[in-house]
Amino acid sequence: MLAIMMIPICQHASADGKKAAESPAVQLLESNRDMKGIKDMKLEGLMLKMAKGAMKKSPVVAISDNLDRMYIFAIEDASEMDEIHFRADAEKVLAGYTKVAEVVEDHATTILYINGQVGESFNEMIMYVTRPGTSMMIFQGDFTTDHLVKMNEISERQRKERKTTKR
């Protein structure tokens, strides 16, 4: 899941069009976009098509055909207090979502949320990384539980491969 983080997030790209009502997770990112020391990006249209090439080697490939929009938010050089504040706000917002997976590895903790119930279709998935730094990716599109299963299978296979190559 973490391979997608290799997408360069050194610029902010977004369309000028506004949606009538952004999701709580998107509102969280939007309200923190001016925080010093963060990198953020909104990908849709041509920018999203170009980013899909980098997704081919990550579990996100399982949803790439159904992906309409993607937000990337990474805290890189923010103050400790700003990061603590963001994490507290994120926990409040994410409490309104369904937690579907948590992967704790030596180098990262990743939690996956959806805006629906398992077994139903949903249109938003959030990947929240809390260690070693804080980052969040929001995927919007038309998704199903089958997408979650495929992402999990790819993620498990990649974790096994990493363990095998470390030996």
Coordinates of C-alpha atoms in Angstrom, one line a residue:
M1 CA 0.0 0.0 0.0
L2 CA 2.8 2.3 0.7
A3 CA 4.3 2.2 -2.8
I4 CA 1.8 4.8 -3.9
M5 CA 3.5 7.3 -1.6
M6 CA 6.4 7.4 -4.1
I7 CA 4.3 9.7 -6.3
P8 CA 6.0 13.0 -6.1
I9 CA 4.0 15.4 -4.0
C10 CA 5.9 18.5 -4.6
Q11 CA 3.1 20.5 -6.1
H12 CA -0.6 21.0 -5.7
A13 CA -2.7 20.3 -8.7
S14 CA -6.5 20.8 -8.7
A15 CA -9.3 21.7 -11.0
D16 CA -11.0 25.1 -10.5
G17 CA -14.5 23.4 -10.3
K18 CA -16.0 23.1 -6.9
K19 CA -18.1 20.3 -5.6
A20 CA -21.3 21.2 -3.8
A21 CA -20.4 19.2 -0.7
E22 CA -17.0 17.8 0.0
S23 CA -16.6 14.8 2.3
P24 CA -15.5 15.3 5.9
A25 CA -12.1 13.8 5.1
V26 CA -11.6 16.1 2.2
Q27 CA -12.7 19.0 4.3
L28 CA -10.1 18.0 6.9
L29 CA -7.3 18.2 4.2
E30 CA -8.6 21.4 2.8
S31 CA -8.7 23.1 6.2
N32 CA -5.0 22.1 6.7
R33 CA -3.6 22.8 3.3
D34 CA -2.0 26.0 4.4
M35 CA -0.1 24.3 7.3
K36 CA 3.6 24.9 7.0
G37 CA 5.6 21.8 6.2
I38 CA 2.9 19.8 4.3
K39 CA 2.7 18.6 0.8
D40 CA -0.7 18.1 -0.8
M41 CA -2.1 17.3 -4.2
K42 CA -5.5 16.7 -5.7
L43 CA -5.4 14.4 -8.7
E44 CA -8.2 14.1 -11.3
G45 CA -8.5 14.0 -15.0
L46 CA -5.2 14.0 -16.9
M47 CA -3.1 14.3 -13.7
L48 CA -4.8 11.2 -12.3
K49 CA -4.3 9.2 -15.6
M50 CA -0.6 10.0 -15.4
A51 CA -0.4 8.9 -11.8
K52 CA -2.0 5.6 -12.5
G53 CA 1.3 4.4 -14.0
A54 CA 2.9 4.6 -10.5
M55 CA -0.1 2.7 -9.1
K56 CA 0.6 -0.5 -11.1
K57 CA 3.1 -1.7 -8.5
S58 CA 0.9 -1.0 -5.5
P59 CA -2.3 -2.5 -4.1
V60 CA -4.1 0.6 -5.3
V61 CA -4.0 -0.9 -8.8
A62 CA -7.1 -2.9 -7.7
I63 CA -9.1 0.3 -7.7
S64 CA -7.4 2.3 -10.4
D65 CA -10.0 1.6 -13.1
N66 CA -12.8 2.9 -10.7
L67 CA -10.8 5.9 -9.4
D68 CA -12.2 9.3 -10.2
R69 CA -10.2 11.5 -7.8
M70 CA -7.4 11.2 -5.4
Y71 CA -6.1 13.5 -2.7
I72 CA -2.6 13.1 -1.2
F73 CA -1.6 14.9 2.0
A74 CA 1.7 14.4 3.7
I75 CA 3.2 16.2 6.7
E76 CA 6.9 16.5 6.1
D77 CA 8.4 19.4 8.1
A78 CA 5.5 20.7 10.2
S79 CA 5.9 21.5 13.8
E80 CA 5.2 18.8 16.3
M81 CA 2.2 20.7 17.6
D82 CA 0.7 21.1 14.1
E83 CA 1.1 17.4 13.5
I84 CA -0.5 16.5 16.9
H85 CA -3.4 18.9 16.1
F86 CA -3.9 17.3 12.6
R87 CA -3.8 13.8 14.1
A88 CA -6.4 14.7 16.7
D89 CA -8.7 16.3 14.0
A90 CA -8.1 13.2 11.8
E91 CA -9.2 10.8 14.5
K92 CA -12.4 12.8 15.0
V93 CA -13.2 12.8 11.3
L94 CA -12.3 9.2 10.7
A95 CA -14.5 8.1 13.6
G96 CA -17.4 8.7 11.1
Y97 CA -16.0 6.2 8.7
T98 CA -15.7 2.4 8.8
K99 CA -12.3 1.0 9.6
V100 CA -11.7 -2.0 7.3
A101 CA -8.0 -2.8 7.8
E102 CA -4.9 -1.9 9.8
V103 CA -1.4 -3.0 8.9
V104 CA 1.4 -2.5 11.4
E105 CA 4.9 -3.1 10.0
D106 CA 8.3 -2.3 11.2
H107 CA 8.5 0.9 9.1
A108 CA 4.8 2.0 9.0
T109 CA 1.3 1.8 10.4
T110 CA -1.4 2.1 7.8
I111 CA -5.2 2.2 8.5
L112 CA -7.8 1.9 5.8
Y113 CA -11.3 3.4 6.1
I114 CA -14.4 3.5 3.8
N115 CA -17.5 5.7 3.9
G116 CA -19.9 2.8 4.0
Q117 CA -20.3 -0.7 5.5
V118 CA -18.4 -3.8 4.4
G119 CA -20.6 -5.6 1.9
E120 CA -21.9 -2.4 0.4
S121 CA -20.6 -0.3 -2.4
F122 CA -18.9 2.9 -1.3
N123 CA -17.4 6.0 -3.0
E124 CA -14.6 7.0 -0.7
M125 CA -11.6 5.1 0.7
I126 CA -9.1 6.7 3.0
M127 CA -5.5 5.4 3.7
Y128 CA -4.2 7.0 6.8
V129 CA -0.5 6.4 7.7
T130 CA 0.4 7.3 11.2
R131 CA 4.0 6.1 11.4
P132 CA 6.8 7.1 10.8
G133 CA 5.2 10.4 9.6
T134 CA 1.6 11.4 9.1
S135 CA 0.0 11.2 5.7
M136 CA -3.4 10.6 4.3
M137 CA -4.7 9.6 0.9
I138 CA -8.3 9.8 -0.1
F139 CA -9.6 7.8 -3.1
Q140 CA -13.0 8.7 -4.6
G141 CA -14.8 6.6 -7.2
D142 CA -17.2 3.6 -7.3
F143 CA -15.8 0.8 -5.2
T144 CA -17.0 -2.5 -3.8
T145 CA -15.9 -5.0 -1.2
D146 CA -14.3 -7.0 -4.1
H147 CA -11.9 -4.0 -4.5
L148 CA -11.0 -4.3 -0.8
V149 CA -10.4 -8.0 -1.1
K150 CA -8.1 -7.5 -4.2
M151 CA -6.2 -4.7 -2.5
N152 CA -5.6 -6.9 0.6
E153 CA -4.4 -9.8 -1.5
I154 CA -1.9 -7.6 -3.4
S155 CA -0.8 -6.1 -0.1
E156 CA -0.3 -9.4 1.6
R157 CA 1.6 -10.8 -1.3
Q158 CA 3.9 -7.7 -1.4
R159 CA 4.6 -8.0 2.4
K160 CA 5.5 -11.6 2.0
E161 CA 7.9 -10.8 -0.9
R162 CA 9.5 -8.0 1.2
K163 CA 10.1 -10.5 4.1
T164 CA 11.5 -13.1 1.7
T165 CA 13.9 -10.6 0.1
K166 CA 15.2 -9.4 3.5
R167 CA 16.4 -12.9 4.4

